[in-house]
Amino acid sequence: MAQKTVRIRDVAREAGVSTATVSRALSNPDLLTESTRKAVEDAVRITGYRVNHAARNLRMQRAGAVLVLVPNLGNPFFSTILAAISESFAGTDTSVLIADTASGGRELTGYFLDGRIDGMISLDGGLAQSDLAAFDSAGVAERIVFACEWVDGSTLPSVRSDNEEGARLAVQHLHDLGHRDIAHVTGPAGNVLTKARRAGMLAERARLGLPSRDDWIIRGDFSLASGRDAAHRIIAMKDRPSAVFCASDQVAFALMSTLMEAGLRVPEDISVIGFDDIELSKVYTPSLTTIRQDRHALGRRAAQLLLEQIAAAGDPLAPVAPDRVEMVGVELVTRQSTAVPG
């Protein structure tokens, strides 16, 4: 025998209130008295009523989903950020969709215009100006938040780590150990994280009066391959640096393994420090000294900020937050890959 579908009027009859009151209790419970709210909650439990989120979202002209743009899903750095974003939306009426921008061929405004999403979190600072212009033309820019990365010149709100401070801490740590000849493997050219970490490294090196050499600034791209390439360049140098600051942990892992394959010891011959503190940093041999980003805080705060932006976009009297930048602190984590110069 088919089970009878419980409708909102059945809940209203059980609670002794109007259907409008039941609807209000389900969507805005704070507007009701405690006794009325409890009567509706008891009626929902007794009748077994289940909210039809799809129908409610349709009535409210909501998609019930947000999109997270990731520049490379294969990079383990993003896993904790994505988990924190998903956790932040758990228990809400909003699902989390994920798109890898490395796959290309995307029409990002279409997600909004087709009614598939209510907002977007971008972890990709490589979005083209044409994308940003399209968001603005479509009137959806106020429902977009950058996390971790951002686009220079954009007024969209963002949550980011203090990358310059992290680079400063890395150079200071190596200096405190006694290193004076410090190389740096950068991220990809044009990337905002590359610029910020390089700027922090150069500023701290200048403050400490450390020598500067162009061949000790080695271009990378946050990948394992660029770490191997950087190691080969260092191995071939006549005057090798005594320490290397890598712009990401993945670069540092590949750099260390390639140096050790060539017979150099880490940290006895060359100290290595990374940036990110991904899970592998703790168990790699030698374990990696690095700059910890609070990736959970980055994801959680980005989700909260997006919810605020979506709410503000639906209320013409609510203030929107252009140019809003929230900085998340970083921390030096000392492990086995750095030591006093040999």
Coordinates of C-alpha atoms in Angstrom, one line a residue:
M1 CA 0.0 0.0 0.0
A2 CA 1.5 3.4 -1.0
Q3 CA 2.4 5.6 1.8
K4 CA 0.3 8.9 2.0
T5 CA 2.3 12.0 1.3
V6 CA 2.3 14.3 4.3
R7 CA 1.5 17.9 3.2
I8 CA 2.0 21.2 5.0
R9 CA -1.8 21.4 5.7
D10 CA -1.5 18.1 7.7
V11 CA 1.2 19.7 9.9
A12 CA -1.0 22.8 10.3
R13 CA -4.0 20.7 11.4
E14 CA -1.8 18.7 13.9
A15 CA -0.3 21.9 15.3
G16 CA -3.6 23.8 15.4
V17 CA -2.2 26.7 13.4
S18 CA -2.5 28.1 9.8
T19 CA -0.4 26.8 6.9
A20 CA 1.2 30.3 6.7
T21 CA 2.4 29.9 10.3
V22 CA 3.9 26.5 9.5
S23 CA 5.7 27.9 6.5
R24 CA 7.0 30.8 8.6
A25 CA 8.2 28.3 11.3
L26 CA 10.1 26.4 8.7
S27 CA 11.7 29.4 7.0
N28 CA 11.9 32.1 9.7
P29 CA 11.4 30.4 13.1
D30 CA 12.7 33.4 15.0
L31 CA 9.6 35.4 14.0
L32 CA 7.4 33.1 16.1
T33 CA 6.8 32.7 19.8
E34 CA 8.6 29.7 21.4
S35 CA 5.3 27.9 22.1
T36 CA 4.1 28.2 18.5
R37 CA 7.5 27.2 17.2
K38 CA 7.5 24.1 19.5
A39 CA 3.9 23.2 18.4
V40 CA 5.0 23.2 14.8
E41 CA 8.2 21.2 15.5
D42 CA 6.2 18.6 17.4
A43 CA 3.7 18.4 14.5
V44 CA 6.4 17.9 12.0
R45 CA 7.9 15.1 14.0
I46 CA 4.5 13.4 14.6
T47 CA 3.4 13.6 11.0
G48 CA 6.8 12.8 9.5
Y49 CA 6.6 15.8 7.2
R50 CA 9.7 16.4 5.1
V51 CA 10.5 19.8 3.5
N52 CA 10.6 19.8 -0.3
H53 CA 13.8 21.8 -0.7
A54 CA 13.6 21.8 -4.5
A55 CA 10.1 23.3 -4.5
R56 CA 11.0 25.8 -1.8
N57 CA 14.1 26.9 -3.7
L58 CA 12.0 27.3 -6.9
R59 CA 9.5 29.5 -5.1
M60 CA 12.3 31.6 -3.6
Q61 CA 14.1 31.7 -7.0
R62 CA 17.1 30.0 -5.5
A63 CA 19.2 27.3 -7.0
G64 CA 20.2 25.8 -3.7
A65 CA 23.9 25.3 -4.8
V66 CA 27.2 27.1 -4.9
L67 CA 30.1 26.5 -7.2
V68 CA 33.8 26.3 -6.1
L69 CA 36.4 26.9 -8.7
V70 CA 39.7 25.0 -8.2
P71 CA 42.8 25.6 -10.4
N72 CA 44.0 22.1 -10.0
L73 CA 42.1 19.3 -8.3
G74 CA 45.2 17.1 -8.4
N75 CA 47.0 19.5 -5.9
P76 CA 46.5 18.1 -2.4
F77 CA 46.7 21.7 -1.0
F78 CA 43.1 22.3 -1.9
S79 CA 41.6 19.2 -0.1
T80 CA 41.3 20.7 3.3
I81 CA 39.9 24.0 2.0
L82 CA 37.2 22.1 0.0
A83 CA 36.4 20.0 3.1
A84 CA 35.9 23.1 5.2
I85 CA 33.7 24.7 2.6
S86 CA 31.6 21.6 2.4
E87 CA 31.4 21.3 6.2
S88 CA 30.2 25.0 6.3
F89 CA 27.3 24.2 4.0
A90 CA 26.4 20.9 5.7
G91 CA 22.9 21.0 7.3
T92 CA 21.8 23.9 5.0
D93 CA 19.7 23.9 1.9
T94 CA 22.8 24.5 -0.2
S95 CA 24.8 21.9 -2.1
V96 CA 28.5 22.4 -3.1
L97 CA 29.6 21.9 -6.7
I98 CA 33.2 21.8 -7.7
A99 CA 34.8 22.6 -11.1
D100 CA 38.4 22.3 -12.1
T101 CA 39.4 25.4 -14.1
A102 CA 42.4 23.6 -15.5
S103 CA 40.1 21.6 -17.8
G104 CA 39.2 24.8 -19.6
G105 CA 36.2 25.4 -21.9
R106 CA 34.0 26.9 -19.2
E107 CA 31.4 29.6 -19.4
L108 CA 31.2 30.7 -15.8
T109 CA 28.4 33.2 -16.1
G110 CA 26.2 30.4 -17.5
Y111 CA 26.1 28.7 -14.1
F112 CA 24.3 31.8 -12.7
L113 CA 22.2 32.7 -15.8
D114 CA 20.9 29.1 -16.1
G115 CA 19.9 29.2 -12.4
R116 CA 22.3 26.4 -11.4
I117 CA 24.0 28.3 -8.6
D118 CA 23.4 31.1 -6.1
G119 CA 27.0 32.0 -5.6
M120 CA 30.6 31.1 -6.3
I121 CA 33.9 30.7 -4.4
S122 CA 37.0 30.9 -6.6
L123 CA 40.3 29.4 -5.4
D124 CA 41.7 30.4 -8.8
G125 CA 43.5 33.7 -9.1
G126 CA 44.1 33.1 -12.8
L127 CA 40.6 34.1 -13.9
A128 CA 40.7 36.3 -17.0
Q129 CA 39.6 39.9 -16.9
S130 CA 36.9 38.9 -19.5
D131 CA 35.5 36.5 -16.8
L132 CA 35.3 39.3 -14.3
A133 CA 33.8 41.7 -16.8
A134 CA 31.1 39.1 -17.7
F135 CA 30.3 38.6 -14.0
D136 CA 29.8 42.3 -13.6
S137 CA 27.7 42.6 -16.8
A138 CA 25.5 39.8 -15.6
G139 CA 24.9 41.5 -12.3
V140 CA 26.3 38.5 -10.3
A141 CA 29.7 39.8 -9.1
E142 CA 28.3 40.5 -5.6
R143 CA 27.8 36.8 -5.2
I144 CA 31.4 35.8 -5.8
V145 CA 34.2 35.5 -3.2
F146 CA 37.9 34.7 -3.8
A147 CA 39.6 32.4 -1.3
C148 CA 43.4 31.7 -1.1
E149 CA 44.1 33.3 -4.4
W150 CA 42.6 36.5 -5.9
V151 CA 42.9 38.7 -9.0
D152 CA 44.9 41.9 -8.8
G153 CA 42.8 44.9 -9.4
S154 CA 39.5 43.1 -8.7
T155 CA 37.1 44.6 -6.1
L156 CA 35.6 41.2 -5.3
P157 CA 35.9 40.3 -1.6
S158 CA 38.6 37.7 -0.7
V159 CA 39.9 35.6 2.1
R160 CA 43.6 35.0 1.9
S161 CA 46.7 33.9 4.0
D162 CA 49.3 36.5 4.9
N163 CA 51.7 35.3 2.2
E164 CA 54.3 38.1 2.6
E165 CA 54.5 37.5 6.4
G166 CA 54.9 33.7 5.7
A167 CA 57.9 34.4 3.3
R168 CA 59.4 36.8 5.9
L169 CA 59.1 34.1 8.6
A170 CA 60.8 31.6 6.3
V171 CA 63.8 33.8 5.5
Q172 CA 64.1 34.9 9.1
H173 CA 64.1 31.2 10.3
L174 CA 67.0 30.4 7.9
H175 CA 68.9 33.5 8.9
D176 CA 68.5 32.6 12.6
L177 CA 70.0 29.2 11.9
G178 CA 73.0 31.0 10.4
H179 CA 72.3 30.8 6.7
R180 CA 73.3 33.8 4.6
D181 CA 73.2 32.3 1.0
I182 CA 69.4 31.7 0.5
A183 CA 67.8 30.8 -2.8
H184 CA 64.2 31.0 -3.6
V185 CA 62.1 28.8 -6.0
T186 CA 59.1 30.8 -7.0
G187 CA 55.6 30.0 -8.1
P188 CA 54.3 30.5 -11.6
A189 CA 54.9 33.9 -13.3
G190 CA 52.0 36.3 -12.9
N191 CA 50.4 34.4 -10.0
V192 CA 49.4 36.6 -7.0
L193 CA 50.8 34.1 -4.5
T194 CA 54.1 34.1 -6.4
K195 CA 54.3 37.9 -6.3
A196 CA 53.4 38.1 -2.6
R197 CA 55.8 35.4 -1.4
R198 CA 58.6 36.8 -3.6
A199 CA 58.0 40.3 -2.3
G200 CA 58.1 39.1 1.3
M201 CA 61.3 37.1 0.7
L202 CA 63.0 40.0 -1.0
A203 CA 62.0 42.5 1.7
E204 CA 63.2 40.3 4.6
R205 CA 66.4 39.5 2.8
A206 CA 67.1 43.2 2.3
R207 CA 66.2 44.0 5.9
L208 CA 68.7 41.4 7.1
G209 CA 71.4 42.5 4.7
L210 CA 71.6 39.2 3.0
P211 CA 73.4 38.8 -0.4
S212 CA 71.2 39.0 -3.5
R213 CA 71.9 37.0 -6.7
D214 CA 69.7 36.7 -9.7
D215 CA 70.6 33.0 -10.3
W216 CA 69.4 32.2 -6.8
I217 CA 65.8 33.2 -7.8
I218 CA 64.6 30.2 -9.7
R219 CA 61.2 30.2 -11.5
G220 CA 58.9 27.4 -10.6
D221 CA 55.1 26.7 -10.8
F222 CA 54.2 25.0 -7.5
S223 CA 54.6 21.6 -9.2
L224 CA 56.8 18.6 -8.5
A225 CA 58.4 19.0 -11.9
S226 CA 59.5 22.5 -11.2
G227 CA 61.1 21.3 -7.9
R228 CA 63.1 18.7 -9.8
D229 CA 64.2 21.4 -12.4
A230 CA 65.2 23.8 -9.6
A231 CA 67.3 21.1 -7.9
H232 CA 69.2 20.3 -11.2
R233 CA 70.0 24.0 -11.5
I234 CA 71.3 24.2 -8.0
I235 CA 73.4 21.0 -8.4
A236 CA 75.0 22.6 -11.4
M237 CA 76.0 25.8 -9.6
K238 CA 79.6 26.5 -8.7
D239 CA 78.5 28.6 -5.7
R240 CA 75.5 26.8 -4.3
P241 CA 73.2 28.4 -1.7
S242 CA 73.2 26.9 1.7
A243 CA 69.4 27.0 2.0
V244 CA 66.4 27.1 -0.3
F245 CA 63.0 28.7 0.4
C246 CA 60.4 27.0 -1.9
A247 CA 57.1 28.7 -2.7
S248 CA 55.1 25.5 -2.1
D249 CA 55.6 22.2 -0.3
Q250 CA 55.3 20.1 -3.5
V251 CA 58.2 22.0 -5.0
A252 CA 60.2 21.4 -1.8
F253 CA 59.5 17.6 -1.8
A254 CA 60.8 17.2 -5.4
L255 CA 63.7 19.5 -4.8
M256 CA 64.8 17.5 -1.7
S257 CA 64.5 14.1 -3.4
T258 CA 66.5 15.2 -6.4
L259 CA 69.2 16.8 -4.3
M260 CA 69.5 13.6 -2.3
E261 CA 69.6 11.4 -5.4
A262 CA 72.6 13.5 -6.5
G263 CA 74.4 12.8 -3.2
L264 CA 73.6 16.0 -1.4
R265 CA 72.3 15.8 2.2
V266 CA 69.2 17.6 3.5
P267 CA 69.7 19.5 5.8
E268 CA 73.4 18.9 6.3
D269 CA 74.4 20.2 2.9
I270 CA 71.4 22.3 2.0
S271 CA 68.5 23.3 4.2
V272 CA 65.0 23.4 2.6
I273 CA 61.8 25.1 3.7
G274 CA 58.4 25.0 2.1
F275 CA 55.1 26.8 2.2
D276 CA 51.6 25.4 2.9
D277 CA 52.1 22.5 5.4
I278 CA 50.1 19.9 3.5
E279 CA 49.7 16.5 5.2
L280 CA 52.8 14.9 3.5
S281 CA 55.1 17.5 5.2
K282 CA 54.9 15.6 8.5
V283 CA 55.7 12.1 7.2
Y284 CA 58.2 12.9 4.4
T285 CA 61.8 12.0 5.2
P286 CA 63.2 14.4 6.2
S287 CA 60.1 16.0 7.5
L288 CA 59.6 19.4 6.0
T289 CA 60.0 22.7 7.8
T290 CA 57.3 24.9 6.3
I291 CA 54.9 27.8 6.6
R292 CA 51.5 26.6 7.7
Q293 CA 48.4 28.1 6.1
D294 CA 45.2 27.6 8.1
R295 CA 43.4 26.0 5.2
H296 CA 40.4 25.1 7.3
A297 CA 40.0 28.7 8.3
L298 CA 40.4 29.8 4.7
G299 CA 37.6 27.5 3.6
R300 CA 35.3 28.1 6.5
R301 CA 35.5 31.9 6.3
A302 CA 35.1 32.0 2.6
A303 CA 31.8 30.0 2.9
Q304 CA 30.6 32.3 5.6
L305 CA 31.5 35.4 3.6
L306 CA 29.7 34.0 0.5
L307 CA 26.6 33.4 2.5
E308 CA 26.7 37.0 3.7
Q309 CA 27.1 38.2 0.1
I310 CA 24.2 36.1 -1.1
A311 CA 22.0 37.4 1.6
A312 CA 23.1 41.0 0.9
A313 CA 22.4 40.5 -2.8
G314 CA 18.8 39.5 -2.1
D315 CA 18.3 42.6 0.1
P316 CA 18.5 46.0 -1.7
L317 CA 19.0 47.7 1.7
A318 CA 21.9 45.5 2.8
P319 CA 25.5 46.7 2.3
V320 CA 27.6 44.8 -0.1
A321 CA 31.3 44.4 0.7
P322 CA 33.5 45.3 -2.3
D323 CA 37.3 45.5 -1.7
R324 CA 36.8 43.5 1.5
V325 CA 40.0 41.5 2.3
E326 CA 40.2 39.1 5.3
M327 CA 43.7 38.0 6.1
V328 CA 44.3 34.7 7.8
G329 CA 47.5 34.4 9.8
V330 CA 50.3 31.9 9.0
E331 CA 52.8 30.0 11.2
L332 CA 56.3 28.7 11.0
V333 CA 56.5 24.9 11.6
T334 CA 60.0 23.7 12.3
R335 CA 60.9 20.1 11.4
Q336 CA 63.9 18.2 10.1
S337 CA 64.7 19.7 6.7
T338 CA 66.4 22.8 8.1
A339 CA 69.5 23.0 10.3
V340 CA 72.6 25.2 10.9
P341 CA 74.9 25.3 7.9
G342 CA 77.2 22.4 7.6

